[in-house]
CSV table of C-alpha atoms in Angstrom, one decimal:
chain,number,residue,atom,x,y,z
A,3,MET,CA,90.0,-4.0,218.5
A,4,GLY,CA,93.3,-3.8,220.3
A,5,HIS,CA,94.8,-6.4,218.1
A,6,PHE,CA,93.5,-4.7,214.9
A,7,GLN,CA,95.1,-1.5,216.0
A,8,LEU,CA,98.3,-3.3,216.9
A,9,THR,CA,98.5,-5.1,213.5
A,10,ALA,CA,97.5,-2.1,211.5
A,11,ARG,CA,100.2,0.2,213.1
A,12,LEU,CA,102.9,-2.5,212.9
A,13,TRP,CA,102.2,-3.0,209.2
A,14,PRO,CA,105.4,-1.2,208.0
A,15,ALA,CA,107.6,-3.5,210.1
A,16,LEU,CA,105.7,-6.6,209.0
A,17,LYS,CA,106.1,-5.6,205.4
A,18,MET,CA,109.8,-4.9,205.9
A,19,ALA,CA,110.4,-8.6,207.1
A,20,HIS,CA,109.7,-10.0,203.6
A,21,GLY,CA,107.9,-13.0,204.8
A,22,ALA,CA,106.2,-12.1,208.0
A,23,ARG,CA,103.3,-14.1,209.6
A,24,VAL,CA,100.5,-12.9,211.8
A,25,VAL,CA,98.8,-15.5,214.1
A,26,ASN,CA,95.5,-14.7,215.7
A,27,VAL,CA,94.7,-17.0,218.6
A,28,SER,CA,91.0,-17.8,218.2
A,29,SER,CA,88.9,-20.7,219.4
A,30,TYR,CA,86.4,-23.4,218.6
A,31,GLY,CA,84.2,-21.0,220.5
A,32,HIS,CA,83.6,-19.2,217.2
A,33,GLN,CA,81.1,-22.0,216.6
A,34,MET,CA,78.7,-20.3,219.1
A,35,ALA,CA,78.0,-17.2,217.1
A,36,SER,CA,78.4,-15.4,213.8
A,37,PHE,CA,79.3,-11.7,213.7
A,38,ASN,CA,76.3,-9.5,214.3
A,39,PHE,CA,76.9,-6.4,212.3
A,40,ASP,CA,73.5,-4.9,213.3
A,41,ASP,CA,74.5,-4.8,217.0
A,42,PRO,CA,78.2,-5.6,217.5
A,43,ASN,CA,78.4,-4.1,221.0
A,44,PHE,CA,75.1,-5.6,222.4
A,45,GLU,CA,73.6,-2.1,222.7
A,46,HIS,CA,70.2,-3.3,221.4
A,47,ARG,CA,70.0,-6.8,222.8
A,48,GLU,CA,70.6,-8.4,226.1
A,49,TYR,CA,74.3,-9.2,226.6
A,50,ALA,CA,74.9,-13.0,226.5
A,51,THR,CA,78.4,-14.2,227.2
A,52,LEU,CA,78.1,-17.2,224.9
A,53,LEU,CA,77.2,-14.9,222.0
A,54,GLY,CA,79.8,-12.2,222.9
A,55,TYR,CA,82.5,-14.8,223.1
A,56,GLY,CA,81.5,-16.6,219.9
A,57,GLN,CA,81.3,-13.3,218.1
A,58,SER,CA,84.7,-12.2,219.2
A,59,LYS,CA,86.2,-15.4,218.0
A,60,THR,CA,84.5,-15.3,214.7
A,61,ALA,CA,85.9,-11.8,214.4
A,62,ASN,CA,89.4,-13.2,214.9
A,63,ASN,CA,88.9,-15.7,212.1
A,64,LEU,CA,87.4,-13.1,209.7
A,65,PHE,CA,90.3,-10.7,210.4
A,66,ALA,CA,92.8,-13.4,209.5
A,67,VAL,CA,91.0,-14.2,206.3
A,68,GLU,CA,90.8,-10.6,205.1
A,69,LEU,CA,94.3,-9.7,206.3
A,70,ASP,CA,95.8,-12.6,204.4
A,71,ASN,CA,93.9,-11.7,201.3
A,72,ARG,CA,95.2,-8.1,201.4
A,73,SER,CA,98.7,-8.8,202.7
A,74,GLN,CA,99.9,-11.9,200.9
A,75,TYR,CA,101.1,-9.8,197.9
A,76,PHE,CA,103.5,-8.3,200.4
A,77,GLN,CA,104.6,-11.7,201.6
A,78,VAL,CA,102.7,-11.3,204.9
A,79,ARG,CA,100.5,-14.3,205.7
A,80,ALA,CA,97.8,-14.5,208.4
A,81,TYR,CA,96.3,-17.4,210.4
A,82,ALA,CA,93.7,-18.1,213.0
A,83,VAL,CA,94.3,-20.8,215.6
A,84,HIS,CA,92.2,-23.0,217.9
A,85,PRO,CA,94.6,-24.1,220.6
A,86,GLY,CA,92.3,-26.8,222.0
A,87,SER,CA,90.9,-27.1,225.4
A,88,VAL,CA,93.9,-26.5,227.6
A,89,ASN,CA,94.4,-27.5,231.2
A,90,ASP,CA,96.3,-25.4,233.8
A,91,THR,CA,96.6,-22.1,232.0
A,92,ASP,CA,97.1,-19.0,234.2
A,93,LEU,CA,93.4,-18.1,234.0
A,94,GLY,CA,92.0,-20.6,236.4
A,95,ARG,CA,93.4,-18.7,239.3
A,96,GLU,CA,91.0,-15.9,238.7
A,97,ALA,CA,87.9,-17.8,239.4
A,98,PRO,CA,86.6,-19.1,242.7
A,99,ILE,CA,87.5,-22.7,243.3
A,100,GLU,CA,84.1,-23.4,244.9
A,101,LEU,CA,82.4,-23.1,241.5
A,102,PHE,CA,84.7,-25.6,240.0
A,103,LYS,CA,83.9,-28.0,242.8
A,104,GLN,CA,80.2,-27.5,242.3
A,105,MET,CA,80.6,-28.3,238.6
A,106,GLY,CA,82.4,-31.5,239.5
A,107,THR,CA,85.6,-30.8,237.6
A,108,HIS,CA,87.6,-30.3,240.8
A,109,SER,CA,87.7,-32.4,243.9
A,110,ASP,CA,87.4,-31.1,247.5
A,111,ASP,CA,91.1,-30.4,247.8
A,112,GLY,CA,90.8,-28.0,244.9
A,113,LYS,CA,92.6,-30.1,242.3
A,114,ILE,CA,91.3,-30.9,238.9
A,115,ARG,CA,89.9,-34.5,238.7
A,116,PRO,CA,92.3,-36.8,236.7
A,117,GLU,CA,89.5,-37.9,234.4
A,118,VAL,CA,88.7,-34.3,233.5
A,119,ALA,CA,92.4,-33.4,233.0
A,120,ALA,CA,92.9,-36.5,230.7
A,121,THR,CA,90.5,-35.0,228.1
A,122,LEU,CA,92.4,-31.7,228.0
A,123,LYS,CA,95.6,-30.6,226.3
A,124,THR,CA,98.8,-29.8,228.2
A,125,ILE,CA,100.2,-26.3,227.7
A,126,PRO,CA,102.9,-27.5,225.3
A,127,GLN,CA,100.1,-29.2,223.3
A,128,GLY,CA,97.9,-26.1,223.5
A,129,ALA,CA,100.7,-23.8,222.1
A,130,ALA,CA,101.7,-26.2,219.4
A,131,THR,CA,99.2,-25.0,216.7
A,132,THR,CA,100.3,-21.3,217.3
A,133,VAL,CA,103.9,-22.3,216.9
A,134,TRP,CA,103.1,-24.5,213.8
A,135,CYS,CA,101.3,-21.6,212.1
A,136,ALA,CA,104.0,-19.2,213.0
A,137,THR,CA,106.9,-21.3,211.6
A,138,SER,CA,106.0,-24.3,209.5
A,139,PRO,CA,107.4,-24.3,205.9
A,140,MET,CA,104.3,-26.3,205.0
A,141,LEU,CA,102.4,-23.0,205.2
A,142,ASN,CA,104.8,-21.0,203.0
A,143,HIS,CA,102.2,-20.7,200.2
A,144,ILE,CA,99.0,-20.8,202.1
A,145,GLY,CA,97.3,-18.4,204.5
A,146,GLY,CA,94.0,-17.0,205.8
A,147,VAL,CA,93.2,-20.4,207.2
A,148,TYR,CA,91.8,-21.5,210.6
A,149,CYS,CA,94.0,-24.2,212.1
A,150,GLU,CA,93.7,-26.7,214.9
A,151,ASP,CA,95.8,-29.7,216.2
A,152,ALA,CA,98.8,-28.3,214.2
A,153,ASP,CA,97.1,-28.7,210.8
A,154,ILE,CA,94.5,-26.8,208.8
A,155,ALA,CA,91.0,-27.4,210.1
A,156,GLU,CA,88.2,-28.9,208.0
A,157,LEU,CA,85.3,-26.7,206.9
A,158,ASP,CA,82.2,-27.6,208.9
A,159,SER,CA,79.3,-27.8,206.5
A,160,GLY,CA,77.2,-29.8,208.8
A,161,ASN,CA,79.3,-32.9,208.2
A,162,ILE,CA,81.0,-32.9,211.6
A,163,GLU,CA,79.3,-34.4,214.6
A,164,HIS,CA,80.0,-32.4,217.6
A,165,ARG,CA,79.6,-34.4,220.8
A,166,TYR,CA,80.0,-32.5,224.0
A,167,ASP,CA,81.2,-35.5,225.9
A,168,ASP,CA,84.1,-35.9,223.6
A,169,PRO,CA,86.4,-32.8,223.2
A,170,SER,CA,88.2,-34.4,220.1
A,171,SER,CA,84.9,-34.1,218.2
A,172,LEU,CA,84.8,-30.3,218.8
A,173,ARG,CA,86.6,-29.4,215.6
A,174,GLY,CA,86.1,-27.7,212.3
A,175,VAL,CA,85.5,-24.1,211.2
A,176,GLN,CA,82.1,-22.6,210.5
A,177,PRO,CA,81.5,-21.2,207.0
A,178,TYR,CA,80.3,-17.9,208.4
A,179,SER,CA,83.6,-17.2,210.0
A,180,VAL,CA,85.5,-17.4,206.7
A,181,GLU,CA,82.9,-15.7,204.6
A,182,GLU,CA,84.1,-13.0,202.1
A,183,GLU,CA,81.4,-10.4,202.6
A,184,ALA,CA,81.6,-10.6,206.4
A,185,ALA,CA,85.4,-10.4,206.3
A,186,LYS,CA,85.4,-7.2,204.2
A,187,ARG,CA,82.6,-5.7,206.3
A,188,LEU,CA,84.4,-6.4,209.6
A,189,TRP,CA,87.6,-4.8,208.3
A,190,LYS,CA,85.7,-1.6,207.5
A,191,LEU,CA,83.9,-1.7,210.9
A,192,SER,CA,87.3,-2.2,212.7
A,193,GLU,CA,88.7,0.8,210.9
A,194,GLU,CA,85.7,2.9,211.9
A,195,MET,CA,85.8,1.7,215.5
A,196,THR,CA,89.6,2.3,215.9
A,197,GLY,CA,89.6,5.5,213.8
A,198,LEU,CA,92.5,3.9,211.9
A,199,SER,CA,92.8,3.5,208.2
A,200,PHE,CA,94.5,0.2,207.6
A,201,GLN,CA,95.8,0.5,204.1
A,202,VAL,CA,97.8,-2.6,203.1
A,203,ASP,CA,100.2,-1.2,200.6
B,28,MET,CA,98.9,-14.6,192.5
B,29,GLY,CA,98.0,-16.5,195.6
B,30,GLN,CA,94.6,-17.9,196.6
B,31,ASN,CA,92.5,-16.6,199.4
B,32,ASN,CA,90.4,-18.5,201.9
B,33,TYR,CA,87.1,-16.9,201.2
B,34,GLN,CA,84.2,-19.3,201.9
B,35,GLY,CA,86.7,-21.7,203.3
B,36,ALA,CA,88.3,-22.6,200.0
B,37,LEU,CA,91.5,-23.6,201.7
B,38,GLN,CA,90.0,-25.3,204.8
B,39,LYS,CA,91.4,-28.8,204.2
B,40,PRO,CA,93.8,-30.6,206.4
B,41,ILE,CA,97.2,-31.0,204.6
B,42,GLY,CA,98.5,-34.0,206.4
B,43,SER,CA,101.0,-32.1,208.5
B,44,GLY,CA,101.9,-35.3,210.3
B,45,PHE,CA,100.9,-33.7,213.6
B,46,ASN,CA,97.8,-34.2,215.8
B,47,ALA,CA,96.1,-33.1,219.0
B,48,ALA,CA,98.8,-34.6,221.1
B,49,SER,CA,101.7,-32.9,219.2
B,50,THR,CA,103.8,-30.5,221.4
B,51,THR,CA,105.7,-27.3,220.7
B,52,THR,CA,108.9,-29.2,220.8
B,53,GLU,CA,107.7,-31.5,218.0
B,54,VAL,CA,106.4,-28.8,215.7
B,55,ILE,CA,109.5,-26.5,216.0
B,56,LYS,CA,111.9,-29.3,215.4
B,57,GLY,CA,114.5,-28.4,212.7
B,58,ILE,CA,113.3,-24.8,212.4
B,59,ASP,CA,115.9,-22.1,213.0
B,60,LEU,CA,114.6,-18.6,213.9
B,61,THR,CA,118.0,-16.9,214.3
B,62,GLY,CA,117.7,-13.2,213.4
B,63,LYS,CA,113.9,-13.3,213.5
B,64,ILE,CA,111.9,-10.9,215.6
B,65,ALA,CA,108.6,-11.8,217.2
B,66,ILE,CA,106.0,-9.9,219.2
B,67,ILE,CA,103.7,-12.1,221.4
B,68,THR,CA,100.8,-10.4,223.2
B,69,GLY,CA,100.1,-12.2,226.5
B,70,GLY,CA,103.5,-14.0,226.0
B,71,TYR,CA,104.1,-14.2,229.7
B,72,ALA,CA,101.4,-16.6,230.9
B,73,GLY,CA,99.7,-19.9,229.8
B,74,ILE,CA,100.1,-20.9,226.2
B,75,GLY,CA,101.5,-17.5,225.4
B,76,LEU,CA,104.5,-18.1,227.7
B,77,GLU,CA,105.0,-21.5,226.2
B,78,THR,CA,105.0,-19.9,222.7
B,79,THR,CA,107.6,-17.3,223.9
B,80,LYS,CA,109.9,-20.0,225.3
B,81,THR,CA,109.6,-22.1,222.1
B,82,LEU,CA,110.4,-19.3,219.8
B,83,LEU,CA,113.3,-18.1,222.0
B,84,ALA,CA,114.7,-21.7,222.0
B,85,ALA,CA,114.6,-21.7,218.2
B,86,GLY,CA,116.8,-18.5,218.1
B,87,ALA,CA,114.2,-15.7,217.8
B,88,THR,CA,114.2,-12.4,219.7
B,89,VAL,CA,110.8,-12.1,221.4
B,90,ILE,CA,109.2,-8.9,222.5
B,91,VAL,CA,106.4,-9.4,225.1
B,92,PRO,CA,104.1,-6.4,225.7
B,93,ALA,CA,102.6,-6.8,229.1
B,94,ARG,CA,99.7,-5.3,231.0
B,95,ASP,CA,101.3,-6.5,234.2
B,96,ILE,CA,104.9,-5.8,233.8
B,97,ASN,CA,105.9,-7.2,237.2
B,98,LYS,CA,104.3,-10.5,236.5
B,99,ALA,CA,106.0,-10.6,233.1
B,100,LYS,CA,109.4,-9.9,234.7
B,101,LYS,CA,108.8,-12.7,237.2
B,102,ASN,CA,107.5,-15.3,234.6
B,103,LEU,CA,110.2,-14.4,232.0
B,104,ALA,CA,113.1,-14.2,234.5
B,105,GLY,CA,116.3,-15.9,233.3
B,106,LEU,CA,115.2,-16.1,229.6
B,107,GLU,CA,117.6,-14.5,227.1
B,108,SER,CA,116.7,-12.5,224.0
B,109,VAL,CA,113.4,-11.5,225.5
B,110,GLU,CA,112.3,-7.9,225.8
B,111,MET,CA,109.4,-6.6,227.9
B,112,ALA,CA,107.3,-3.4,227.5
B,113,SER,CA,104.2,-2.0,229.0
B,114,MET,CA,101.0,-2.3,227.0
B,115,ASP,CA,97.3,-2.7,227.8
B,116,LEU,CA,95.2,-3.9,224.9
B,117,MET,CA,92.2,-2.1,226.4
B,118,ASN,CA,94.0,1.2,226.2
B,119,PRO,CA,94.6,2.5,222.6
B,120,ALA,CA,97.1,5.1,223.8
B,121,SER,CA,99.3,2.5,225.4
B,122,ILE,CA,99.2,0.4,222.2
B,123,ASP,CA,100.4,3.4,220.3
B,124,THR,CA,103.2,4.1,222.8
B,125,PHE,CA,104.4,0.5,222.5
B,126,ILE,CA,104.3,0.6,218.7
B,127,GLU,CA,106.0,3.9,218.3
B,128,LYS,CA,108.9,2.6,220.4
B,129,PHE,CA,109.2,-0.6,218.3
B,130,LEU,CA,108.9,1.2,215.0
B,131,ALA,CA,111.6,3.7,216.1
B,132,SER,CA,114.0,0.8,216.6
B,133,GLY,CA,113.9,0.4,212.8
B,134,ARG,CA,113.6,-3.4,213.0
B,135,PRO,CA,111.4,-5.6,210.8
B,136,LEU,CA,108.7,-7.8,212.5
B,137,HIS,CA,108.7,-11.4,211.3
B,138,LEU,CA,106.1,-12.8,213.6
B,139,LEU,CA,103.1,-11.1,215.3
B,140,ILE,CA,101.2,-13.4,217.6
B,141,ASN,CA,97.9,-11.9,218.7
B,142,ASN,CA,97.5,-14.2,221.7
B,143,ALA,CA,96.3,-12.1,224.6
B,144,GLY,CA,93.2,-10.4,225.8
B,145,ILE,CA,90.4,-12.5,224.2
B,146,MET,CA,90.2,-14.8,227.2
B,147,TRP,CA,89.1,-11.9,229.4
B,148,VAL,CA,85.9,-11.5,227.5
B,149,PRO,CA,84.2,-14.5,229.2
B,150,LEU,CA,85.5,-13.4,232.5
B,151,LEU,CA,83.9,-10.0,232.0
B,152,GLY,CA,80.8,-11.9,231.1
B,153,ILE,CA,80.7,-13.5,234.5
B,154,ALA,CA,80.2,-10.1,236.1
B,155,VAL,CA,77.8,-9.0,233.5
B,156,GLY,CA,75.7,-12.1,233.4
B,157,MET,CA,75.7,-13.0,237.1
B,158,ASN,CA,72.1,-11.8,237.7
B,159,ARG,CA,70.7,-12.9,234.4
B,160,ASN,CA,70.8,-16.6,234.3
B,161,TYR,CA,73.1,-19.4,235.1
B,162,GLN,CA,74.5,-20.0,231.6
B,163,PRO,CA,77.0,-17.1,231.5
B,164,ILE,CA,78.5,-18.3,234.7
B,165,ILE,CA,79.1,-21.8,233.5
B,166,TRP,CA,80.5,-20.4,230.3
B,167,GLY,CA,82.8,-18.0,232.0
B,168,ILE,CA,84.1,-20.5,234.5
B,169,PHE,CA,84.8,-23.0,231.8
B,170,ASN,CA,86.9,-20.6,229.9
B,171,SER,CA,88.7,-19.3,232.8
B,172,LEU,CA,89.5,-22.8,233.8
B,173,GLN,CA,90.7,-24.1,230.4
B,174,GLY,CA,91.6,-20.9,228.6
B,175,TYR,CA,90.0,-21.7,225.3
B,176,GLY,CA,87.5,-24.0,223.8
B,177,LEU,CA,84.1,-25.3,224.7
B,178,PRO,CA,82.8,-27.0,227.8
B,179,SER,CA,81.9,-30.6,227.2
B,180,LYS,CA,79.6,-31.9,229.9
B,181,TRP,CA,78.7,-28.5,231.2
B,182,LEU,CA,77.4,-27.4,227.8
B,183,MET,CA,75.3,-30.5,227.8
B,184,ALA,CA,74.0,-29.6,231.2
B,185,GLN,CA,72.8,-26.4,229.9
B,186,GLY,CA,70.6,-28.2,227.5
């Protein structure tokens, strides 16, 4: 919701740029859940992190789709990005190292195992898709898309085999996270929840 | 009249020439951002910091709103054309304060990178899910470890 508020209120400045871009950092995690409009805040069902995370990522994608649809007439384009599975971000420091060791990803000295690290992206690789969406001339006339590996991702209509032992197979975008009705509905819900009217004009 | 991406109409790779191994240096090559203004949430850590550095190097002015301004100052020390300001995405009033200041400067905004915040959701989930079952813990740890994406063997272990 914070990013919706930020984008909505920055709209005059985005419009003024005559060719601005908005990039929402999302994730393959959107594959875990569609957006539940009946209970977006888990008030009537048990909170499950998998679902909460997936739902929030799907919301990122839907927001990019609808924002782009509304704003492209003002030369503002929007994108959603899956950075990939990235090693060594700042976040690891927040979690207890004992758990990583228990999972087998880290050795006793607290370092990530080389065979695990080898399947992950480095930080410059992880940020590449964001930078590509923000700057590439190849996207001058295209927007509202979900991107990964510095290209537009393929629609996942059940044609992609997701193998959890191979991170490179974790790709594609779920149809529910680019769906028109859901995108419009989420926009309305975001306006209600933030108390903001985001009129793109 | 442009096209929209409803139902994934535009979800087809365009043969960008890049792949999973491509880096920020490769994708920014030949692009000049002189005179462009960017706001990057969470632009002081992890892939956000890398994004900040890359856009700065291409000539942009980058504004980094930060929940932890001291950490931002430390991580962005020595970089030119970067501006820092306090903002907490969980606090709507602080977002408004940040925006009002930016809008008052009268500048256009060429790039808005909504990068921050989302990764804290799974971390929050660790606390919430701790007594429920093991799954949220695994999920949360994975995300805090790798930032984004799905666990591979851990997901399999969950069955």
